[in-house]
Every structure is written in C-alpha cells, then in structure tokens.
XYZ file of C-alpha atoms in Angstrom:
357
model
C 0.000 0.000 0.000
C 1.435 3.398 -0.925
C 2.067 5.948 1.817
C 0.361 9.366 1.826
C 2.519 12.273 0.637
C 5.005 13.734 3.136
C 4.540 10.849 5.573
C 7.472 10.722 7.978
C 8.506 7.095 7.729
C 12.291 6.825 7.386
C 13.653 3.346 6.817
C 16.554 2.744 9.216
C 18.999 -0.062 8.460
C 17.837 -3.414 9.768
C 20.606 -3.512 12.362
C 19.864 -0.048 13.780
C 18.324 -0.096 17.272
C 15.090 1.947 17.456
C 16.526 3.916 20.402
C 19.976 4.486 18.876
C 21.267 7.992 18.059
C 21.507 6.920 14.395
C 17.800 6.074 14.262
C 16.928 9.440 15.825
C 19.102 11.313 13.345
C 17.423 9.503 10.467
C 14.002 10.557 11.751
C 15.073 14.178 12.247
C 16.810 14.292 8.889
C 13.675 13.132 7.132
C 11.551 15.625 9.067
C 13.852 18.379 7.833
C 13.176 17.390 4.218
C 9.433 17.659 4.893
C 9.398 20.825 6.998
C 12.132 22.956 5.413
C 10.304 23.789 2.145
C 7.218 24.923 4.071
C 9.363 26.793 6.592
C 11.251 28.609 3.825
C 7.985 29.462 2.081
C 6.683 30.974 5.315
C 9.841 33.014 5.964
C 9.835 34.238 2.363
C 6.606 36.100 3.159
C 8.509 38.436 5.465
C 9.816 41.850 4.366
C 13.306 41.599 2.869
C 14.896 43.375 5.840
C 13.939 40.791 8.461
C 13.805 37.873 6.008
C 17.559 38.259 5.480
C 18.228 38.071 9.223
C 15.848 35.149 9.756
C 17.322 33.150 6.874
C 20.803 33.735 8.249
C 19.682 32.524 11.672
C 18.139 29.372 10.149
C 21.452 28.675 8.421
C 20.144 29.020 4.857
C 22.518 31.776 3.786
C 25.422 33.875 5.030
C 25.265 37.514 6.141
C 25.476 38.609 2.499
C 22.505 36.477 1.440
C 24.572 33.809 -0.322
C 23.218 30.257 -0.015
C 25.249 27.993 2.249
C 24.968 24.547 3.790
C 25.244 24.549 7.554
C 23.617 23.190 10.711
C 19.998 24.356 10.916
C 19.243 22.737 14.258
C 17.761 19.383 15.144
C 14.080 20.174 14.390
C 12.929 18.275 17.484
C 9.739 20.303 17.957
C 8.454 19.997 14.373
C 9.333 16.296 14.444
C 7.219 15.831 17.564
C 4.318 17.684 15.932
C 4.425 15.624 12.728
C 4.846 12.297 14.487
C 2.046 13.105 16.940
C -0.209 13.794 13.946
C 0.631 10.438 12.408
C 0.440 8.620 15.727
C -3.281 9.451 15.993
C -4.008 8.488 12.381
C -3.388 11.724 10.440
C -0.880 12.413 7.677
C 2.245 14.524 7.986
C 0.719 16.965 5.506
C -2.072 17.636 8.031
C 0.498 18.323 10.744
C 2.729 20.566 8.650
C 1.203 23.905 9.805
C 1.692 22.849 13.427
C 5.288 21.805 12.754
C 6.130 25.070 11.000
C 4.432 27.187 13.676
C 6.317 25.645 16.603
C 9.631 25.857 14.744
C 9.017 29.558 14.066
C 8.246 30.208 17.739
C 11.299 28.249 18.863
C 13.625 30.181 16.580
C 12.047 33.506 17.498
C 12.873 32.730 21.114
C 16.447 31.762 20.163
C 16.980 35.078 18.364
C 15.913 36.941 21.493
C 17.703 34.517 23.827
C 21.061 35.120 22.173
C 20.671 38.849 22.742
C 19.609 38.462 26.372
C 22.491 36.073 27.105
C 24.964 38.025 24.933
C 25.905 34.774 23.226
C 28.203 35.573 20.314
C 27.949 32.166 18.634
C 25.246 29.598 17.904
C 25.811 26.369 15.949
C 29.439 27.375 15.441
C 28.520 30.658 13.666
C 28.141 34.270 14.833
C 24.649 34.805 16.235
C 22.238 36.996 14.288
C 22.684 39.967 16.598
C 26.471 39.624 16.260
C 26.172 39.696 12.468
C 23.366 42.246 11.993
C 23.086 44.129 15.277
C 20.677 43.918 18.207
C 17.753 45.880 16.682
C 17.691 43.719 13.542
C 17.741 40.479 15.554
C 14.960 41.682 17.884
C 12.751 42.634 14.953
C 13.442 39.344 13.161
C 12.403 37.453 16.295
C 9.233 39.540 16.569
C 8.443 38.807 12.931
C 8.789 35.057 13.458
C 6.459 35.136 16.471
C 3.727 36.855 14.466
C 4.369 34.635 11.449
C 3.705 31.552 13.591
C 0.313 32.976 14.543
C -0.468 33.628 10.873
C 0.450 30.050 9.917
C -1.987 28.547 12.430
C -4.750 31.099 11.910
C -4.884 30.198 8.202
C -4.755 26.420 8.805
C -7.890 24.239 8.888
C -9.768 23.889 12.176
C -9.101 22.835 14.866
C -5.552 24.218 14.397
C -6.954 27.658 13.564
C -9.211 27.635 16.638
C -8.194 25.454 19.582
C -4.665 25.061 18.217
C -4.174 28.810 17.961
C -5.245 29.177 21.587
C -2.745 26.444 22.571
C 0.086 28.266 20.789
C -0.752 31.703 22.171
C -0.810 30.316 25.714
C 2.499 28.506 25.145
C 4.177 31.686 23.871
C 3.010 33.668 26.906
C 4.357 30.997 29.252
C 7.619 30.791 27.309
C 8.098 34.564 27.663
C 7.320 34.370 31.374
C 9.886 31.589 31.777
C 12.541 33.542 29.887
C 11.874 36.632 32.001
C 12.131 34.634 35.220
C 15.357 32.999 34.016
C 17.003 36.403 33.523
C 15.669 37.680 36.856
C 17.250 34.712 38.649
C 20.718 35.864 37.569
C 20.409 38.882 39.891
C 18.981 36.981 42.872
C 21.047 35.209 45.499
C 18.151 33.067 46.736
C 16.271 30.823 44.296
C 14.433 27.722 45.465
C 14.531 24.496 43.512
C 10.737 24.630 43.067
C 11.017 28.123 41.549
C 13.754 26.957 39.207
C 11.718 23.934 38.117
C 8.688 26.136 37.404
C 10.882 28.446 35.322
C 12.284 25.532 33.311
C 8.798 24.168 32.718
C 7.593 27.512 31.361
C 10.730 28.241 29.319
C 11.168 24.877 27.619
C 8.536 22.287 28.459
C 5.537 24.412 27.458
C 6.449 24.670 23.771
C 7.398 20.999 23.475
C 4.080 20.018 25.069
C 2.343 22.414 22.685
C 4.050 20.810 19.671
C 2.708 17.401 20.673
C -0.789 18.743 21.410
C -0.943 20.650 18.106
C 0.115 17.532 16.226
C -2.594 15.556 17.984
C -5.237 18.146 17.057
C -4.093 18.159 13.435
C -4.399 14.387 13.247
C -7.917 14.258 14.681
C -7.030 12.878 18.115
C -9.674 12.323 20.743
C -9.360 14.414 23.958
C -7.718 11.588 25.913
C -5.032 11.112 23.267
C -4.420 14.862 23.109
C -4.036 15.043 26.893
C -1.589 12.117 26.978
C 0.468 13.514 24.104
C 0.557 16.919 25.769
C 1.731 15.246 29.012
C 4.311 13.265 27.028
C 5.657 16.550 25.666
C 5.497 18.215 29.086
C 7.700 15.615 30.787
C 9.930 15.294 27.751
C 10.422 19.077 27.799
C 11.500 19.017 31.446
C 13.961 16.212 30.660
C 15.165 18.244 27.664
C 15.873 21.281 29.861
C 17.620 19.207 32.504
C 19.937 17.698 29.910
C 20.451 21.118 28.296
C 21.492 22.503 31.680
C 23.906 19.619 32.192
C 25.428 20.299 28.798
C 25.640 24.025 29.603
C 28.166 23.090 32.276
C 29.789 19.838 31.184
C 28.969 19.674 27.465
C 31.580 19.590 24.734
C 31.630 22.949 22.858
C 32.205 21.021 19.616
C 28.800 19.419 20.181
C 26.878 22.252 21.867
C 28.123 25.055 19.602
C 28.555 27.270 22.678
C 31.648 28.237 24.700
C 32.821 25.886 27.455
C 31.045 26.480 30.812
C 28.883 29.159 29.183
C 26.040 28.885 31.728
C 28.412 29.327 34.664
C 30.109 32.245 32.954
C 26.697 33.964 32.799
C 25.949 33.060 36.466
C 22.824 31.235 35.334
C 20.651 29.655 38.005
C 20.173 26.468 35.997
C 18.681 23.346 37.532
C 21.961 21.585 38.484
C 23.291 24.848 39.950
C 20.197 25.491 42.096
C 20.059 21.842 43.168
C 23.648 22.186 44.362
C 23.123 25.584 46.018
C 20.093 24.339 47.968
C 21.835 21.204 49.292
C 23.246 21.780 52.795
C 26.905 20.787 52.560
C 30.349 22.466 52.529
C 30.602 22.292 48.728
C 27.285 24.137 48.434
C 28.441 26.890 50.795
C 31.688 27.346 48.890
C 29.791 27.399 45.598
C 27.428 30.100 46.918
C 30.378 32.264 47.971
C 32.003 31.849 44.573
C 28.881 32.099 42.419
C 27.401 35.173 44.069
C 30.431 37.415 43.711
C 29.973 40.371 41.372
C 33.260 40.060 39.481
C 33.425 37.740 36.428
C 34.739 34.297 37.267
C 38.182 33.366 36.000
C 38.674 30.185 33.990
C 40.045 28.468 37.086
C 37.048 29.614 39.152
C 34.646 28.394 36.463
C 36.235 24.947 36.509
C 36.148 24.927 40.312
C 32.477 25.942 40.316
C 31.668 22.984 38.061
C 33.548 20.694 40.449
C 31.627 22.095 43.427
C 28.271 21.613 41.688
C 29.137 17.981 41.135
C 30.407 17.560 44.710
C 27.159 19.043 46.067
C 25.136 16.531 44.059
C 23.757 18.878 41.397
C 24.908 16.777 38.479
C 23.584 13.491 39.883
C 20.249 15.078 40.845
C 19.712 16.519 37.366
C 20.620 13.220 35.711
C 18.195 11.260 37.918
C 15.439 13.795 37.318
C 15.953 13.616 33.550
C 15.637 9.834 33.688
C 12.489 10.119 35.828
C 10.788 12.536 33.441
C 11.741 10.379 30.450
C 10.098 7.372 32.117
C 6.959 9.402 32.873
C 6.838 10.747 29.314
C 7.043 7.242 27.877
C 4.251 6.116 30.214
C 1.956 8.765 28.722
C 3.024 7.728 25.226
C 1.957 4.147 25.931
C -1.309 5.238 27.554
C -2.301 7.313 24.502
C -3.096 4.190 22.421
C -1.224 5.319 19.309
C -0.241 3.806 15.973
C 2.792 1.602 16.548
C 5.347 3.009 14.088
C 5.044 6.747 14.804
C 4.761 6.002 18.544
C 8.040 4.088 18.329
C 9.617 7.053 16.533
C 8.399 9.417 19.264
C 10.016 7.122 21.820
C 13.237 7.138 19.788
C 13.357 10.943 19.868
C 12.685 10.920 23.601
C 15.641 8.603 24.195
C 17.842 10.785 21.967
C 17.153 13.802 24.199
C 18.444 11.963 27.256
C 21.389 10.425 25.430
C 22.730 13.856 24.500
C 24.467 13.871 27.873
C 24.593 10.175 28.858
C-alpha cells in the first residue's frame, strides 16, 4: 500500500536499534526534508529586511545572502508535531502547519535569547545579533512570532481555533519563563521549586504544545491529546535538565557554545540550584564563589563545576531527567497510538536523554 505524501517514515537499516542515536538522526533528517520547504515558504513572506536576518539565523545563507549549507538545528519540535499527527491516524501533511508554527516560535525565542544572554555564537557561527546588530535580531524574532500565529490562523480547524489558543498560551508561558530565568541571575536566593517552574515555562511548554498541536491536526480524541501533551510536558522538562547539564559539562564542539557558558553567565540552571540548595560544605563554597559580582576566572569556572558535582547537582539533574523520560514514555503508551510513529516518538525521547549520557 502506498504511503500518503510527506509521511514521515524513514527506513533505518535493519541492524539499527530503534533507540539508537543513528535512528533518531534519520528521523530528524527526514523531518527536515518535509518541513524545510514549508518553513522557507513561510519566511519568504517576510519583508526583505527581516527575512535576510531570519534566513541567516536558520542557516540558509550567510550575512550577504549567499546560499550555504550549515547546521539548521535538530528540528525536534516539528518532528514531535508531525509524528504526533501520524500517531493518531493523520498524515504529515495535516500536521505541517503545526510543525512550522512551533519551529518559528522556537527560533524567534532563540533570536531573542542570544541577545539576552549576549551569546556571540550559535551552531558554530556568529549569532544573528552579532552579524546584523541587536535591533535587527529583535525585529526578526518579533516577525517570526507573528508569522507563527499567521500560519496557524490560516490552517484548517481545529488548528486555527483550539490550536491557535494552545500556541498563544504557550508563547506567553515561554516569555514568562525567559523573564524569570534572567531575573534569577540577579537573585542570590532561588528555590529548587522556583527553578523547576521556570524551566517548565521556558522549555517544556512549547514541546508540550508541539505534541498537542500535532494531535489536534491528526484528529485525536481528547484523551489522546491530553496524553500527548503530558508526554511533551515531561519530555520538555527532561530536555531542559539535559540542556542545563550540557551548559556546564557539554563539549563545545557538540553544543556550539563556549565551554562552561552557563556558569560564565551566572545562570541559576537546575543543576546549579540543586547544588546551592543542598546543605553541605561544597554548596556553601559554591554560593560564595557564584554570588560574587566580578566575572569568574577560567580556574574559578572549573572549580564551580567541580563544586556543583560535589554538592550533588549533576547526579540530581541526571536522575530527574531519567524520571521525566520514564513518565513521558508512560503517557506515550497510555495514549493508544499507531505503533510506528509512537516508536519514533520514543526514539526521539531517548535521543534527548542520550545527548548527555
């Protein structure tokens, strides 16, 4: 039987384990071939001024507008949207507006994030604000946010109705999480519960939204939509935990960011707050070091990472990531989905954890 057009069904080699990094990369690579043409078509609707900045950020061309081939990101969120659509019986073509919308929102937030964090590089290239200036990058991010709303508002119902409400709520929570994240940098006291709520808003909300939008596009029943949203919620928390681990101990060749970048920015990430709120000598020494106003030297940055590990921050974050992965997979099973796309969703979930394991 022939497959519907744009169906995301890569064919991994027979010997490839469903949960292997290779299988995940094959899924994401195929999603890119489906989503990129629609994503480019959407961005091409923008005025030339911001379209140039957005295309540079996506890795489609250099700062002069010349086409290049470079890393455009993993496309995890659009992959979740498309696979969720197929998992409830829809086609990838039905889920394409949802996939494009969440990828636009994600990249809008990255454009603004890089400015807030003063990150000079992303994916081994100068960030958009470094190449074009802060005003241009802010406006390009704004344009992508509004473009995502346009994509869903012109899609068939229920994406244009209930789906649009899902996305608008997710964007508001994402902004609240980003604001709280920056506010934490200037506070000496942050509880672990506050940090977890921030991470949920900043990262988990959009991933949960991607899964819920995909479910709506595929005609899911309310129970399936709720389980897929919960799958995305717990997966998003695991994603942020692993991202925070990589922000301290990740290899710059893999992360595309400078070594110890989160500590350099005095970020109150989850492993840091877990360590700071654990009563022990390493935690006290970390607090004294981390709360000083002067920039940390390279030696102090390395020592801070050692103290976080000694205070249990690294182990706590790793255990929590594993816990949320297990919970996410429970919701995936409970949703009663089509076998093949459900297995691919599980593969992507395992890939997120394996980034740091």
